[in-house]
Coordinates of C-alpha atoms in Angstrom, one line a residue:
X1 CA 7.8 24.4 2.2
X2 CA 7.5 24.2 6.3
X3 CA 10.2 21.2 6.9
X4 CA 12.9 20.3 4.2
X5 CA 14.6 16.5 3.3
X6 CA 16.5 18.4 0.6
X7 CA 19.2 16.5 1.0
X8 CA 17.6 13.2 0.2
X9 CA 15.9 14.9 -3.0
X10 CA 19.0 16.4 -4.0
X11 CA 21.0 12.4 -4.1
X12 CA 17.7 11.8 -6.3
X13 CA 18.4 14.2 -8.4
X14 CA 21.8 12.9 -9.7
X15 CA 19.9 9.7 -10.9
X16 CA 17.3 11.6 -12.3
X17 CA 19.2 14.1 -14.3
X18 CA 22.0 11.5 -15.5
X19 CA 19.5 11.7 -18.5
X20 CA 15.9 10.4 -19.2
X21 CA 16.1 6.8 -19.0
X22 CA 14.6 5.0 -21.8
X23 CA 14.5 1.2 -22.1
X24 CA 16.4 -0.2 -24.9
X25 CA 15.4 -2.5 -27.1
X26 CA 17.7 -5.6 -27.7
X27 CA 17.9 -4.5 -31.9
X28 CA 18.7 -0.6 -30.6
X29 CA 21.0 -2.0 -27.7
X30 CA 22.8 -4.2 -30.8
X31 CA 23.1 -0.6 -33.3
X32 CA 24.8 1.3 -30.0
X33 CA 26.7 -1.0 -29.5
X34 CA 28.3 -1.5 -32.7
X35 CA 28.4 2.6 -32.6
X36 CA 29.8 2.7 -29.8
X37 CA 32.5 0.2 -30.8
X38 CA 32.9 2.4 -33.9
X39 CA 33.5 5.5 -31.9
X40 CA 30.6 7.6 -31.9
X41 CA 30.7 9.8 -28.9
X42 CA 26.6 9.9 -28.1
X43 CA 26.6 5.3 -28.9
X44 CA 29.5 5.7 -26.3
X45 CA 26.9 8.1 -23.7
X46 CA 24.5 6.1 -24.4
X47 CA 25.7 2.8 -23.7
X48 CA 27.6 4.1 -20.2
X49 CA 23.3 4.8 -19.2
X50 CA 22.3 1.1 -19.9
X51 CA 24.9 -0.4 -17.9
X52 CA 24.9 2.4 -15.2
X53 CA 21.1 2.4 -14.9
X54 CA 20.4 -1.4 -15.5
X55 CA 18.5 -0.2 -18.4
X56 CA 17.0 -3.9 -20.6
X57 CA 20.3 -4.7 -18.7
X58 CA 22.1 -6.2 -15.8
X59 CA 23.5 -3.1 -14.4
X60 CA 27.3 -3.3 -14.6
X61 CA 29.2 -0.1 -13.5
X62 CA 32.5 -0.9 -14.9
X63 CA 31.4 -1.3 -18.5
X64 CA 29.1 2.0 -17.0
X65 CA 32.2 3.8 -16.4
X66 CA 34.3 2.8 -19.0
X67 CA 31.6 3.8 -21.9
X68 CA 31.7 7.3 -20.2
X69 CA 35.7 7.9 -20.1
X70 CA 35.8 7.4 -23.4
X71 CA 33.0 9.8 -24.4
X72 CA 34.4 12.2 -21.6
X73 CA 37.2 11.7 -23.5
X74 CA 36.6 13.3 -26.1
X75 CA 34.6 15.9 -24.5
X76 CA 30.8 15.2 -23.9
X77 CA 29.3 16.9 -20.7
X78 CA 26.6 14.5 -19.9
X79 CA 29.3 11.1 -19.9
X80 CA 31.6 13.9 -17.5
X81 CA 28.2 14.7 -15.6
X82 CA 27.3 10.9 -15.0
X83 CA 31.7 10.0 -14.4
X84 CA 30.8 12.0 -11.6
X85 CA 27.3 11.2 -10.4
X86 CA 29.2 7.3 -10.1
X87 CA 32.7 9.3 -8.5
X88 CA 30.5 11.1 -5.7
X89 CA 28.5 7.9 -4.8
X90 CA 31.1 5.2 -4.9
X91 CA 29.3 3.6 -8.1
X92 CA 31.5 0.7 -8.9
X93 CA 35.1 2.9 -8.2
X94 CA 35.8 4.2 -4.8
X95 CA 34.4 7.3 -3.7
X96 CA 36.3 10.5 -5.1
X97 CA 34.7 13.7 -4.6
X98 CA 37.3 15.6 -5.3
X99 CA 36.9 14.0 -9.0
X100 CA 33.5 14.2 -9.1
X101 CA 34.0 18.2 -8.5
X102 CA 36.5 18.3 -11.2
X103 CA 34.2 16.1 -13.5
X104 CA 31.0 18.4 -12.4
X105 CA 33.3 21.4 -12.9
X106 CA 34.7 21.1 -16.5
X107 CA 30.9 19.2 -17.5
X108 CA 28.7 22.5 -16.2
X109 CA 31.3 25.0 -17.7
X110 CA 30.7 23.6 -20.7
X111 CA 26.9 24.3 -19.7
X112 CA 25.4 20.9 -19.0
X113 CA 22.6 22.3 -17.1
X114 CA 22.4 18.5 -14.5
X115 CA 26.1 19.1 -13.9
X116 CA 25.3 23.2 -12.7
X117 CA 22.6 21.7 -10.6
X118 CA 24.9 19.0 -9.3
X119 CA 28.0 21.6 -8.7
X120 CA 25.7 23.7 -7.2
X121 CA 25.0 20.8 -5.0
X122 CA 27.7 20.2 -3.9
X123 CA 28.8 23.9 -2.7
X124 CA 25.8 24.0 -0.8
X125 CA 25.7 20.8 0.9
X126 CA 29.7 22.1 1.0
X127 CA 30.1 18.2 0.0
X128 CA 34.0 18.0 -1.6
X129 CA 34.3 21.4 -1.1
X130 CA 33.9 23.8 1.5
X131 CA 30.6 25.2 1.8
X132 CA 30.2 28.1 -0.5
X133 CA 26.6 30.3 -1.0
X134 CA 27.6 32.4 -3.3
X135 CA 29.1 29.5 -5.8
X136 CA 25.6 27.4 -4.7
X137 CA 23.9 30.5 -6.3
X138 CA 25.8 30.8 -9.5
X139 CA 25.8 27.5 -10.4
X140 CA 22.1 27.1 -9.7
X141 CA 21.0 29.8 -11.1
X142 CA 22.7 29.0 -14.4
X143 CA 21.1 25.2 -14.4
X144 CA 17.5 27.0 -13.4
X145 CA 18.0 29.8 -16.2
X146 CA 18.2 26.0 -18.5
X147 CA 15.0 24.7 -17.0
X148 CA 16.5 22.3 -14.8
X149 CA 14.6 21.3 -11.1
X150 CA 17.4 21.3 -9.2
X151 CA 18.7 24.6 -9.9
X152 CA 15.2 26.1 -9.3
X153 CA 14.6 24.2 -6.5
X154 CA 18.5 25.5 -4.7
X155 CA 18.0 28.6 -5.6
X156 CA 13.7 28.4 -3.5
X157 CA 16.0 26.9 -0.3
X158 CA 18.2 29.3 -0.7
X159 CA 15.9 32.1 -1.1
X160 CA 12.9 30.7 1.4
X161 CA 16.4 30.5 4.5
X162 CA 18.1 33.2 3.0
X163 CA 21.0 31.5 2.5
X164 CA 23.6 33.6 0.4
X165 CA 20.7 35.8 -0.6
X166 CA 18.1 38.2 1.4
X167 CA 15.3 35.6 2.5
X168 CA 12.9 36.6 -0.1
X169 CA 9.6 34.4 0.4
X170 CA 8.2 35.4 -3.0
X171 CA 11.1 34.6 -5.0
X172 CA 11.7 31.1 -3.2
X173 CA 7.6 30.4 -4.2
X174 CA 8.5 31.3 -7.7
X175 CA 11.3 28.6 -8.3
X176 CA 9.8 26.0 -6.0
X177 CA 6.2 26.2 -8.3
X178 CA 8.9 26.0 -11.8
X179 CA 10.9 22.4 -9.9
X180 CA 6.9 21.3 -8.8
X181 CA 5.8 22.0 -12.4
X182 CA 9.1 20.0 -13.5
X183 CA 8.0 17.2 -11.1
X184 CA 10.5 17.5 -8.5
X185 CA 8.8 15.4 -5.4
X186 CA 10.3 17.5 -2.7
X187 CA 9.3 21.3 -4.6
X188 CA 6.0 19.5 -5.0
X189 CA 5.6 18.9 -1.9
X190 CA 7.6 22.2 -0.5
X191 CA 5.1 24.0 -2.2
X192 CA 2.5 22.4 -1.1
X193 CA 3.1 23.4 2.6
X194 CA 3.5 27.1 1.2
X195 CA -0.3 27.3 -0.1
X196 CA -1.1 25.2 2.9
X197 CA 0.3 28.1 5.5
X198 CA 0.8 31.4 3.1
X199 CA 4.3 31.4 1.9
X200 CA 5.2 33.6 -0.2
X201 CA 2.0 33.0 -1.2
X202 CA -1.8 33.1 -0.6
X203 CA -3.4 30.5 1.7
X204 CA -4.8 28.3 -0.8
X205 CA -6.1 24.8 0.8
X206 CA -7.0 23.5 -3.0
X207 CA -4.0 23.9 -4.2
X208 CA -1.9 22.5 -1.4
X209 CA -3.9 19.2 -1.9
X210 CA -3.4 19.4 -5.3
X211 CA 0.7 19.5 -4.9
X212 CA 0.7 17.1 -1.9
X213 CA -1.2 14.4 -3.6
X214 CA 1.5 14.8 -6.2
X215 CA 4.4 14.8 -3.9
X216 CA 2.7 11.4 -2.2
X217 CA 2.1 9.9 -5.0
X218 CA 5.5 9.6 -6.2
X219 CA 6.5 8.3 -2.4
X220 CA 7.3 11.5 -0.3
X221 CA 7.9 11.7 3.2
X222 CA 6.8 15.5 3.6
X223 CA 4.1 15.4 1.1
X224 CA 2.2 12.4 3.4
X225 CA 2.9 14.6 6.4
X226 CA 1.9 17.5 4.7
X227 CA -1.8 15.4 3.6
X228 CA -1.6 14.1 7.2
X229 CA -1.9 17.4 8.6
X230 CA -4.6 18.3 6.4
X231 CA -6.5 15.7 7.1
X232 CA -5.6 16.0 10.6
X233 CA -6.5 20.3 11.4
X234 CA -9.5 19.8 8.0
X235 CA -7.2 22.1 6.1
X236 CA -9.8 22.6 3.0
X237 CA -11.2 18.7 3.6
X238 CA -13.5 17.5 6.1
X239 CA -11.0 16.8 9.5
X240 CA -10.5 12.9 9.6
X241 CA -8.8 11.3 12.6
X242 CA -8.4 8.2 10.5
X243 CA -7.0 9.5 7.2
X244 CA -4.5 11.3 9.3
X245 CA -3.2 8.9 10.8
X246 CA -3.0 6.9 7.6
X247 CA -0.7 9.6 5.6
X248 CA 1.1 10.3 8.8
X249 CA 1.4 6.7 8.8
X250 CA 3.0 6.3 5.6
X251 CA 5.8 9.4 6.5
X252 CA 6.6 8.0 10.2
X253 CA 7.6 4.8 8.0
X254 CA 10.6 7.1 6.2
X255 CA 12.0 8.3 9.5
X256 CA 9.6 11.3 9.2
X257 CA 10.4 12.6 12.4
X258 CA 7.5 15.5 13.2
X259 CA 4.7 12.7 11.6
X260 CA 6.7 9.8 14.3
X261 CA 5.7 12.5 17.0
X262 CA 2.0 13.2 15.2
X263 CA 0.9 9.7 15.8
X264 CA 2.5 9.3 18.7
X265 CA -0.3 12.2 20.1
X266 CA -2.7 10.5 18.9
X267 CA -2.5 7.8 20.6
X268 CA -1.5 9.9 23.4
X269 CA -4.6 11.3 22.7
X270 CA -7.0 8.6 21.3
X271 CA -7.5 10.7 18.2
X272 CA -9.2 8.2 15.5
X273 CA -7.3 5.3 17.9
X274 CA -8.1 3.6 21.3
X275 CA -5.9 5.3 23.8
X276 CA -2.6 3.7 24.3
X277 CA 0.7 4.9 26.5
X278 CA 2.5 2.2 24.7
X279 CA 2.4 3.1 21.4
X280 CA 2.3 6.8 22.1
X281 CA 5.4 6.2 24.2
X282 CA 6.8 3.9 20.8
X283 CA 6.2 6.9 18.3
X284 CA 7.7 9.5 20.8
X285 CA 10.8 7.4 21.7
X286 CA 11.2 7.1 17.5
X287 CA 11.0 11.5 17.0
X288 CA 13.4 11.8 19.8
X289 CA 15.8 9.6 18.3
X290 CA 15.5 11.8 15.2
X291 CA 16.2 15.2 17.0
X292 CA 12.7 16.2 17.4
X293 CA 13.3 18.4 20.7
X294 CA 9.0 18.6 21.7
X295 CA 9.6 14.6 21.5
X296 CA 12.6 14.4 23.1
X297 CA 10.9 16.8 26.4
X298 CA 7.6 15.1 25.9
X299 CA 9.8 11.3 26.2
X300 CA 11.4 12.5 29.4
X301 CA 8.3 12.9 31.3
X302 CA 7.1 9.9 29.9
X303 CA 9.9 8.2 31.5
X304 CA 9.2 10.4 34.1
X305 CA 6.3 9.7 35.2
X306 CA 6.5 6.3 34.3
X307 CA 3.8 6.8 31.0
X308 CA 4.0 3.9 28.8
X309 CA 7.4 2.9 29.7
X310 CA 8.7 1.8 32.7
X311 CA 9.6 4.7 35.5
X312 CA 13.4 5.2 34.8
X313 CA 14.7 8.7 35.9
X314 CA 17.8 8.5 34.7
X315 CA 16.3 8.2 31.3
X316 CA 13.7 10.7 32.1
X317 CA 16.6 13.4 32.9
X318 CA 18.7 12.1 29.8
X319 CA 15.8 13.5 27.5
X320 CA 14.9 16.3 29.6
X321 CA 18.3 17.2 29.3
X322 CA 18.3 16.8 25.4
X323 CA 15.5 19.2 25.0
X324 CA 16.9 21.4 27.6
X325 CA 19.7 22.1 26.0
X326 CA 18.0 23.2 22.9
X327 CA 16.1 26.0 24.4
X328 CA 12.5 23.5 25.2
X329 CA 11.4 26.1 28.8
X330 CA 9.0 23.1 30.2
X331 CA 12.2 20.4 29.9
X332 CA 14.2 23.4 31.5
X333 CA 11.6 24.1 34.5
X334 CA 11.2 19.8 35.0
X335 CA 14.6 19.7 35.3
X336 CA 14.5 22.6 38.0
X337 CA 11.2 21.2 39.4
X338 CA 12.7 17.5 40.5
X339 CA 16.5 19.1 41.4
X340 CA 18.3 18.3 38.1
X341 CA 20.7 20.7 36.3
X342 CA 20.6 21.3 32.9

């Protein structure tokens, strides 16, 4: 779990939980079209999904919304959920979070697990509604009880951070395991992190390697970063700086700030690469620009010393002050040493 990028995972889940995406043959598409035209509710929903996700046709949000609405008007919970997705994302319609919230609720109250998970996300992140962890927990629990991985992952988050519930790493591990088993990449990397550091479970580097690899294979940046950590530190594998750098780079290309900071440090120290202060400064700056506090302090020092960058006291003070204001003690001390307040 360590560092979690769950907002991205939550948005991906909106797509994945709209229903299983199954290719439609030309014959089956004609059949679905005929049945939908004749008023069959399930076929109207399926035709909406075909146009929404471009299943063997060009995506057409207008047609998707039209067919979803026909099904939703007859009480189809899945169509309500998918209309909400489109309103939340602004797909073919003006973005309307109020309408998305209402549709998610209507669907969730009919017992549709995907909508329950998505409604939980709305309350968890405060999207279109005031943030409410009690409501988020309630809807996540309902979704999780039906085996929905957004609900399972949401419960894991809440137990991990103690949001709306008492912090409980064992419960966080339990729900994270279930979401990971259901294939959610962010949960797989979170589970891998918990096995690395022994959070909610015993340390188990073999399990950590397995789950982080599963996540990384789905292009999950946290799973890639975790693999970098394992090879950098020799956790359950032979220490290999080149392999660590490979995985850090994959994560860094997706703007993972800690991986960017790690690459900067490897160039600064010459671990697995020729020592290069210019590359070190480049990657450290990337991480600093994303708010990574240690990198802000480091790039401030590099500007002060002219290490890998042109010496610039104004830039040095700017970055050191950013870190100092977030409690970084070394940055605070350096600012005082050079006669600058913070």
